[in-house]
Every structure is written in C-alpha cells, then in structure tokens.
Amino acid sequence: MKVLIINAGSSSLKYQFLRTMSKDVLAKGAVERIGLDDAFIKHTKDDGKPVVIPSVITNHKQAIELVIKVLTDKEHGVIKSMKEIEAVGHRVVHGGEKFSSSALITPEVKVAIKACYALAPLHNPPNMVGIEACAEAMPKVPQIAVFDTAFHQTMPAKAFMYALPYELYEEYKVRRYGFHGTSHGYVARRAAEILGKPFNSLKIITCHLGNGSSIAAIDNGKCVDTSMGLTPLAGVCMGTRCGDIDPAIVTFLMGKEGLDTKGIDNLMNKKSGVLGLTGLSSDFRDVEAAAEAGNTKAELALQMFEYQCKKYIGSYAASMGGVDVVVFTAGIGENTPRVRKGIVDELEFLGLKLDHDRNQVKGKDAIISTDDSKSVIMVVPTNEEMAIAMETERICMTC
Amino acid sequence: MKVLVINAGSSSIKYQLLKTKTKEVLAKGIVERIGLDDAFIKHAKDDGESVVIPSVVADHKDAIALVIKTLISKEHGVIKSMKEIEAVGHRVVHGGEKFKSSAIITPEVKMTIRNCFSLAPLHNPPNLIGIEACEEAVPNVPQVAVFDTAFHQSMPPKAYMYALPYEVYEEYKVRRYGFHGTSHGYVAKRAAEILGKPYNALKIITCHLGNGSSIAAIKDGHCVDTSMGLTPLAGVCMGTRCGDIDPAIVTFIMEKEGLDAKGIDNLMNKKSGVLGFSGVSSDFRDLEEASAKGNNRAELALQMFEYQCRKYIGSYIAAMGGVDAVVFTAGIGENQERTRRNIIEGLEFLDIKIDPEKNKVRGKEMIISPDNCKAAVMVVPTNEELAIALETQILVSFKTKGEK
C-alpha cells in the first residue's frame, strides 16, 4: 500500500510518501512558512537530492494541494496520479483517554480530537487543520489518525493517576498520558522480532532518547508505565526541558523571578534541560564534545541525564518484577555509546551486562549486551513515519 | 547526659527531656497557642499521664521558661534544678548547603540558619526563635542545632541538581535537599547494628513512611539520593501532599482554577495526596478501613502509594548497583502490614521478599524477610527526639573534651 504520512504543525506540514510492503520511502519533505509571503516546499525524491520551490501557500489546504502536485509532478514527482495515494496517515499528538489505538477518521473522531485541544493546545489544533485539508483535497481517500498517546492507554490507574484532588481528573482529565507512543510501540515490537520472541511474553523497557526523551515499561505487549506525564515536560531531563522536579519549585521560581504562568512554562520547557544547565547547547553531541574538552557543567549535565535514565530503568524493572530487554532508540539512544554506557553500567544485578565493543554501534539494529547477559540490551532505530504508515495500513485493512 | 530536645513551631514548642545513656524519656510535652489568650502546656512525666496547665505564654521565651519551670516543679517535675539540663538539642528543618552535620550554636550558625529562611519560610524562623529563647532562659547550657537536611548533604551533584538554568542554583540555591534526615540516618545505623554488619559497608534503602513520607538511598554510610526535593512536597504521594507530578500541571491547574501561587501551593500541600484523591482521609488506617468496605478510590490511593514507593526502591537499587537492606519506619512503615507487603511484592526477582508471619509486626525492630534472602527487609521504629539527643550529646561531649 502507498501511504502519505502527514505531520501538520501550526505553520508547517511535514510529509512522507511510503510503500508499506517494501518499507520504501518514495519521497519526503516539508511545506514551511504557511500563510507567510516567503512560503516554500522542500521536497526530496528517493534519490535523495532536495529541491526548494518557493510557492504561494495561504493555508494548510493549499499546502496539501501543493504536496500532491509535487508528488505527481513530471520533474519531481514519484507517482503518475493522486489516485495512487491509497491512504493518508496523520500524526495526532493527543488522543486523550478516548483513543487506545489508531482510528479511521470519522466526524465522531474529529469531535474527539477537538475535545483534546485543552490538553495539547499547540499541537492538536494544527493536526486537525491538516486532517481537514486532506479530507478536502482527497475526499475519497481514507484518513487515519495515529496518536502519540494511544500506546500508553493500557497503563493501570495506579500508574496514570496523580495524587491530586480527584475532581481535577474528573473535570480536566489531569492524568499521565505519555508521549512518543508510536515510537515506543514500534521499537518494542521490532526488538521482539529481532530476538525471535513473542512480543506479548516479554518485559521490555524502551528508552526513546532524543531532543525529547521518554522511557516506557512494556509488560506482555502492553505499556504499563511511562516517564512523560500530562505533558511532554515530565520524566528525565531533556535538551531544553527540565523533566521531573519538585513541583514546589514552580511557584518558588515564579515568586523569586516575578514570572507568570507563561513565563515559568517557557523557562521549564525552553530554557532548562542540558541547555539551561550548561549554557551551551541542547544538542547532546555538543554537550558531549564540551564534556570531553573539560567543561564540568557539560559533564554534570550528561551524568544527570544518564543517572535519571538509570533510575527510571530500575523503577520500571521493579514495577514489572524484572526486565528481559532494554531498548535504546532515537537520536541519542541510537548514536551515543557514552550515554548508553552511563545508563546501563552497574546494572548487572538486574541481569544487564553491556558489551563495550558492541556498544560502539550507531544507528543500526544491534544487540549490545554480552552473550552471557541474562537480559538483552539493544539498539533499535525508531521510524515514526514508517510506524504511522504501518498503523494506517492496519486500520485500512480492518475497516 | 540529660538533654532537652526542642522542636519549635510558629505557635507551639514540643519538648522532651531524655537521658542519653539509658535512652530514657524523663518527660515530654508541648506548649501550644503561644501568644494567644488560651495558651497551655501539656506535660507528661515518664509515668505517662499527661496534665494540661493553662498558662500565660506571651512568646517563645515565656514558653521555654514555662517548660523549665514545669520540669523542675515539685508536682510535675522530673529534675531538681535547671542545672541538671546539660545540653539543649534543637530540631532545625533547613540547613541549606552549609550544614553537613549537626552544629553547636554560635552567632555564625544562627546567621546561617537565618540565611536559609527563604528555603523554609514556615519552619526555620520559629526554629531560630526557639534557639534564641533557650539561649536567654538557660544561657550557660550548650545548644546544638540538628538539621533535617544535614544527613542528605553527601548526595553527589548528579542526584541533587535539577536540570534548570544553572543560575537558578547559583542565585537561589534551588536543588534537592531532602528531609527526615535525622530519621533516615538513625534507622539506617540501627539497621546495621541489628544486622551486625558495618554501617559503612552496606547499601541501605530507608523508607520513612508517615504522614509525610520520604525514601533515601544510603551507600557505604553516605546518603546518595532521596525522594524529597527543594521542599518536602516532592517524592511519593503522602497524606495531603501530591508528591512528584508533571511540573506542567502546576500552571495548568492555576489557569483552569484561577489560582495564584499561594492557592496552588495550598492545593498541592494540603488538599492532595491520599486525602485529596480518596476524599476519605489523610490517615492510612482510615483508607484501609474504607477500602475494606469497598471504597475504590481509597483502595486506589493505597495502591498508588505502594506502587510509587516500589518504584523508588527500584530506582535506588539501580542508583547504588544493588541493595543489602530495605528499612521501613515511621507511622505507616512501622505499622501497616499491607503497605509493606504490597511495596515489596514484585521484587522477588531481586531476592527481596517478605515473610508474611514476620510482617505482622507493629512498631518493633524486626527482620521481616525470610532467613535465606540476599537482602534484608526490616522494620526499625524511628525516634527523632532520641536521635537529636544523641547527636547533641556527641557534639557537646566533644566540645567539652576539647576545652579540657
């Protein structure tokens, strides 16, 4: 099946066109600066050379039409007609409690996505605009919503509830949702495949460590806990996000620095994490280079990240009563041997023994634990677009 | 040594007079409603019967004078003269980064306690008032400050730093401090004694579970991590405190409910935890009762608490690379069989288990794991006043020796 994947932001629209059977990416790109005078599309065919075409794009519908035009274009295109697009898969950030899996988009599904606007005010509205633009541009093609939160909906109440007044859950649905669900689910299943073991018989801890990082505990094929919370701010520290902190610090800093709620949210989301600690960069490659050059704050930032990840692994092993597989994925998880070592070193009592030579791998499927390690440590590159495409195909088949 | 232990709050002073050698409590009590018309002292001698005496208590100095008067009174007293009080030990909540252990009170120490006012605005000011009142009332008696935070000062930076802009640490000293330190240190050392092993060769996880709860990881005699943070709000959920939550929830609720900083702090500290969640009570005994009668939210509140404690234990085992002893203490930790069982359940893969018979113990020192386990699970009742008295005695004896 040929599937178009859409990830719509407020002024941009990323796309990939994939063939699910062969797992080929036929083309990919982004429409940027939608609604502005200098809007453009950056498009890449499978041969890998991107072209940038300035265009008049006043809204998301025009952006989608432009994507289709480029995909069917003689020079830059990869298909003869838009009829070859068999389905569209949309990344939707927040599915609330309503969606525990991907869904064929119907009027009811759209209402439910709108009901989650308050939970993801920056993401769900543009996601919806993308969906509606596609529905207009390709009225006969099935549209599928694939939610970042859906995979985590299997968590038990003791893991997703906060010890806040119960009315806050009833009234505003304040609870743990978790994010990166498509990625956690994808790499966990891939890990089981690679090991040749049934997904639903394993205790897996997936570490999606990128600019945003989250860790999930997957017991017998079901997510039972994850480090992000109501929002993607919680969990381990990240590029620019503080992760878990004493919640009293929020009001302490508001008082000391004279910040309002927007100001402190901005501080915690954009000015914290390893960037805020080091004053250098949110990119772990820069931080690692600085640490190697003797920058003590950079070294501390890396140690904090590693230590916090290590503690999550320990806590999830405790919550599942053991662990069979630890999976590293995403930018940092796939490419940073030092961080992986810092996280799983000295976890031998959990059955995790790292092979230091194998741990040098970057960006490839690999088992990086020793042969005599009781549990397996792996690198499994994530591929959210491919995961969305597979989900889209799966839903189309069942509908 | 006879030590008077003082825990001064904003309108109350708790006290105990202890004999350190025998670990006897000679008398204890509380002066309440200081500065109000209906102030009183509630006092109990070692025989345990308490008397309530309404008194005029205008300020903390009056309160200390009243405590001493009662301790030497013919009817209610336990000593003949105030000269028998050899030292005073003060509980001080926040010692900031300055105090890694208890300290004999000097003008510099008082200044440092004052410098920590902004970190503990509700506790440090009355603690200092209590110190100054004692200095005036018993000027020749050595005074010692015992800090809730001191025990945790051995944490490494990777455990105590938050991933916030570094300036926030430099400017306001925002970092993890941890609390209940006197209790964690006391029960960890007792656990080592009971096991007959050197304290500084063990990996111990202490679970101080009471109305406020915190968990600490103690490796080779040093605290390496703990669940409370800048304030006692963080960590596992508690009687009325929410514990760890996504920090974005703070501003989310402020906006939804139209709360200011005080309002949300009040909500998180006083209206959350198992009380806010269950709507039943902040007392775990009430929750167990409600749960037994079929109250689902009470049951879920207990499960959340147990689950969060278990996750902390797992994370600290990972932090230390193993564990030799898990110690339960304080109201819940010492008495709630169900809570201990459910926290430890699922840790069998690490050879951490509970013997159901031994786990029936309440409020007594006991090893509750089966004999053949790698890690010991224990109940060790805490005794903060005794721990403060012992700390005080050590410092004062050391000082006296030095002077001789």
Short mmCIF file of N, CA and C in Angstrom, two decimals, chain A residues 293-361:
data_model
loop_
_atom_site.label_atom_id
_atom_site.label_comp_id
_atom_site.label_asym_id
_atom_site.label_seq_id
_atom_site.Cartn_x
_atom_site.Cartn_y
_atom_site.Cartn_z
N ALA A 293 36.13 18.12 26.35
CA ALA A 293 37.10 19.21 26.38
C ALA A 293 37.28 19.76 27.79
N GLY A 294 36.60 19.14 28.77
CA GLY A 294 36.85 19.54 30.16
C GLY A 294 35.81 20.46 30.78
N ASN A 295 34.71 20.71 30.08
CA ASN A 295 33.66 21.56 30.64
C ASN A 295 32.89 20.79 31.72
N THR A 296 33.01 21.22 32.97
CA THR A 296 32.46 20.43 34.08
C THR A 296 30.93 20.47 34.11
N LYS A 297 30.35 21.60 33.69
CA LYS A 297 28.89 21.64 33.66
C LYS A 297 28.34 20.69 32.60
N ALA A 298 29.02 20.62 31.47
CA ALA A 298 28.59 19.69 30.42
C ALA A 298 28.68 18.26 30.91
N GLU A 299 29.76 17.95 31.61
CA GLU A 299 29.93 16.60 32.16
C GLU A 299 28.81 16.31 33.17
N LEU A 300 28.51 17.28 34.02
CA LEU A 300 27.45 17.10 35.01
C LEU A 300 26.10 16.88 34.32
N ALA A 301 25.82 17.66 33.26
CA ALA A 301 24.54 17.52 32.55
C ALA A 301 24.40 16.11 31.99
N LEU A 302 25.47 15.59 31.41
CA LEU A 302 25.41 14.22 30.87
C LEU A 302 25.20 13.21 32.00
N GLN A 303 25.92 13.40 33.10
CA GLN A 303 25.77 12.48 34.23
C GLN A 303 24.36 12.50 34.79
N MET A 304 23.77 13.69 34.86
CA MET A 304 22.40 13.79 35.37
C MET A 304 21.43 13.03 34.47
N PHE A 305 21.61 13.24 33.16
CA PHE A 305 20.73 12.56 32.20
C PHE A 305 20.88 11.04 32.33
N GLU A 306 22.12 10.59 32.36
CA GLU A 306 22.36 9.15 32.47
C GLU A 306 21.79 8.59 33.77
N TYR A 307 22.03 9.32 34.85
CA TYR A 307 21.59 8.86 36.18
C TYR A 307 20.06 8.80 36.25
N GLN A 308 19.41 9.81 35.71
CA GLN A 308 17.94 9.81 35.73
C GLN A 308 17.37 8.67 34.88
N CYS A 309 17.97 8.42 33.73
CA CYS A 309 17.53 7.28 32.90
C CYS A 309 17.75 5.97 33.65
N LYS A 310 18.91 5.84 34.29
CA LYS A 310 19.22 4.63 35.05
C LYS A 310 18.16 4.40 36.13
N LYS A 311 17.78 5.47 36.82
CA LYS A 311 16.78 5.32 37.88
C LYS A 311 15.42 4.90 37.31
N TYR A 312 15.06 5.44 36.14
CA TYR A 312 13.79 5.00 35.53
C TYR A 312 13.84 3.52 35.17
N ILE A 313 14.96 3.08 34.66
CA ILE A 313 15.08 1.65 34.32
C ILE A 313 14.91 0.81 35.58
N GLY A 314 15.56 1.22 36.67
CA GLY A 314 15.41 0.49 37.93
C GLY A 314 13.98 0.49 38.41
N SER A 315 13.31 1.63 38.30
CA SER A 315 11.93 1.70 38.81
C SER A 315 11.00 0.87 37.95
N TYR A 316 11.23 0.82 36.64
CA TYR A 316 10.34 0.04 35.77
C TYR A 316 10.62 -1.46 35.89
N ALA A 317 11.87 -1.82 36.16
CA ALA A 317 12.15 -3.23 36.45
C ALA A 317 11.39 -3.62 37.71
N ALA A 318 11.38 -2.73 38.71
CA ALA A 318 10.63 -3.00 39.94
C ALA A 318 9.14 -3.08 39.66
N SER A 319 8.63 -2.22 38.79
CA SER A 319 7.18 -2.25 38.57
C SER A 319 6.75 -3.47 37.77
N MET A 320 7.62 -4.00 36.90
CA MET A 320 7.24 -5.19 36.12
C MET A 320 7.70 -6.48 36.79
N GLY A 321 8.48 -6.36 37.87
CA GLY A 321 9.02 -7.56 38.50
C GLY A 321 10.11 -8.20 37.67
N GLY A 322 10.89 -7.37 36.99
CA GLY A 322 12.00 -7.89 36.19
C GLY A 322 12.06 -7.20 34.82
N VAL A 323 13.10 -7.50 34.07
CA VAL A 323 13.22 -6.94 32.72
C VAL A 323 13.96 -7.93 31.83
N ASP A 324 13.41 -8.15 30.63
CA ASP A 324 14.06 -9.04 29.67
C ASP A 324 14.89 -8.27 28.65
N VAL A 325 14.41 -7.08 28.28
CA VAL A 325 15.05 -6.32 27.21
C VAL A 325 15.04 -4.83 27.54
N VAL A 326 16.19 -4.18 27.34
CA VAL A 326 16.24 -2.72 27.36
C VAL A 326 16.57 -2.27 25.95
N VAL A 327 15.74 -1.38 25.39
CA VAL A 327 15.92 -0.92 24.01
C VAL A 327 16.27 0.57 24.00
N PHE A 328 17.32 0.92 23.29
CA PHE A 328 17.67 2.32 23.09
C PHE A 328 17.26 2.75 21.69
N THR A 329 16.62 3.93 21.59
CA THR A 329 16.26 4.42 20.26
C THR A 329 16.27 5.96 20.25
N ALA A 330 16.03 6.51 19.06
CA ALA A 330 16.01 7.96 18.79
C ALA A 330 17.44 8.53 18.81
N GLY A 331 17.57 9.80 18.46
CA GLY A 331 18.87 10.44 18.23
C GLY A 331 19.97 10.05 19.21
N ILE A 332 19.75 10.27 20.47
CA ILE A 332 20.77 9.97 21.48
C ILE A 332 20.87 8.46 21.70
N GLY A 333 19.72 7.83 21.83
CA GLY A 333 19.71 6.39 22.12
C GLY A 333 20.37 5.56 21.04
N GLU A 334 20.27 6.00 19.78
CA GLU A 334 20.85 5.23 18.67
C GLU A 334 22.33 5.51 18.45
N ASN A 335 22.76 6.69 18.90
CA ASN A 335 24.07 7.17 18.43
C ASN A 335 25.10 7.52 19.49
N THR A 336 24.79 7.36 20.76
CA THR A 336 25.70 7.87 21.77
C THR A 336 26.15 6.77 22.73
N PRO A 337 27.26 6.08 22.38
CA PRO A 337 27.74 4.97 23.23
C PRO A 337 28.00 5.40 24.67
N ARG A 338 28.53 6.60 24.87
CA ARG A 338 28.86 7.05 26.22
C ARG A 338 27.61 7.10 27.09
N VAL A 339 26.53 7.64 26.53
CA VAL A 339 25.31 7.78 27.31
C VAL A 339 24.71 6.40 27.62
N ARG A 340 24.70 5.52 26.62
CA ARG A 340 24.18 4.16 26.87
C ARG A 340 24.97 3.48 27.97
N LYS A 341 26.29 3.63 27.91
CA LYS A 341 27.14 3.02 28.93
C LYS A 341 26.83 3.63 30.30
N GLY A 342 26.73 4.94 30.34
CA GLY A 342 26.44 5.62 31.61
C GLY A 342 25.12 5.16 32.21
N ILE A 343 24.18 4.80 31.36
CA ILE A 343 22.85 4.38 31.85
C ILE A 343 22.86 2.94 32.36
N VAL A 344 23.43 2.01 31.59
CA VAL A 344 23.27 0.59 31.97
C VAL A 344 24.47 0.01 32.72
N ASP A 345 25.54 0.80 32.83
CA ASP A 345 26.67 0.33 33.62
C ASP A 345 26.22 0.03 35.05
N GLU A 346 26.75 -1.00 35.62
CA GLU A 346 26.47 -1.36 37.02
C GLU A 346 25.01 -1.75 37.24
N LEU A 347 24.35 -2.21 36.18
CA LEU A 347 23.01 -2.78 36.37
C LEU A 347 23.07 -4.30 36.22
N GLU A 348 24.22 -4.87 36.49
CA GLU A 348 24.39 -6.32 36.33
C GLU A 348 23.47 -7.11 37.24
N PHE A 349 23.17 -6.54 38.42
CA PHE A 349 22.27 -7.25 39.33
C PHE A 349 20.86 -7.35 38.73
N LEU A 350 20.56 -6.53 37.72
CA LEU A 350 19.27 -6.66 37.01
C LEU A 350 19.41 -7.60 35.82
N GLY A 351 20.57 -8.18 35.65
CA GLY A 351 20.81 -9.07 34.52
C GLY A 351 21.25 -8.36 33.26
N LEU A 352 21.67 -7.11 33.38
CA LEU A 352 22.03 -6.31 32.21
C LEU A 352 23.55 -6.11 32.18
N LYS A 353 24.19 -6.73 31.19
CA LYS A 353 25.65 -6.63 31.08
C LYS A 353 26.00 -6.11 29.69
N LEU A 354 26.56 -4.93 29.66
CA LEU A 354 26.88 -4.27 28.39
C LEU A 354 28.18 -4.81 27.81
N ASP A 355 28.18 -5.04 26.49
CA ASP A 355 29.42 -5.38 25.77
C ASP A 355 29.98 -4.09 25.19
N HIS A 356 31.14 -3.69 25.68
CA HIS A 356 31.62 -2.35 25.35
C HIS A 356 31.99 -2.20 23.87
N ASP A 357 32.42 -3.27 23.24
CA ASP A 357 32.71 -3.18 21.79
C ASP A 357 31.42 -3.05 21.00
N ARG A 358 30.47 -3.92 21.30
CA ARG A 358 29.19 -3.86 20.58
C ARG A 358 28.49 -2.52 20.80
N ASN A 359 28.75 -1.91 21.96
CA ASN A 359 28.09 -0.65 22.29
C ASN A 359 28.57 0.51 21.41
N GLN A 360 29.61 0.28 20.60
CA GLN A 360 30.08 1.38 19.74
C GLN A 360 29.16 1.60 18.54
N VAL A 361 28.17 0.74 18.33
CA VAL A 361 27.28 0.83 17.17
C VAL A 361 26.53 2.16 17.16
#
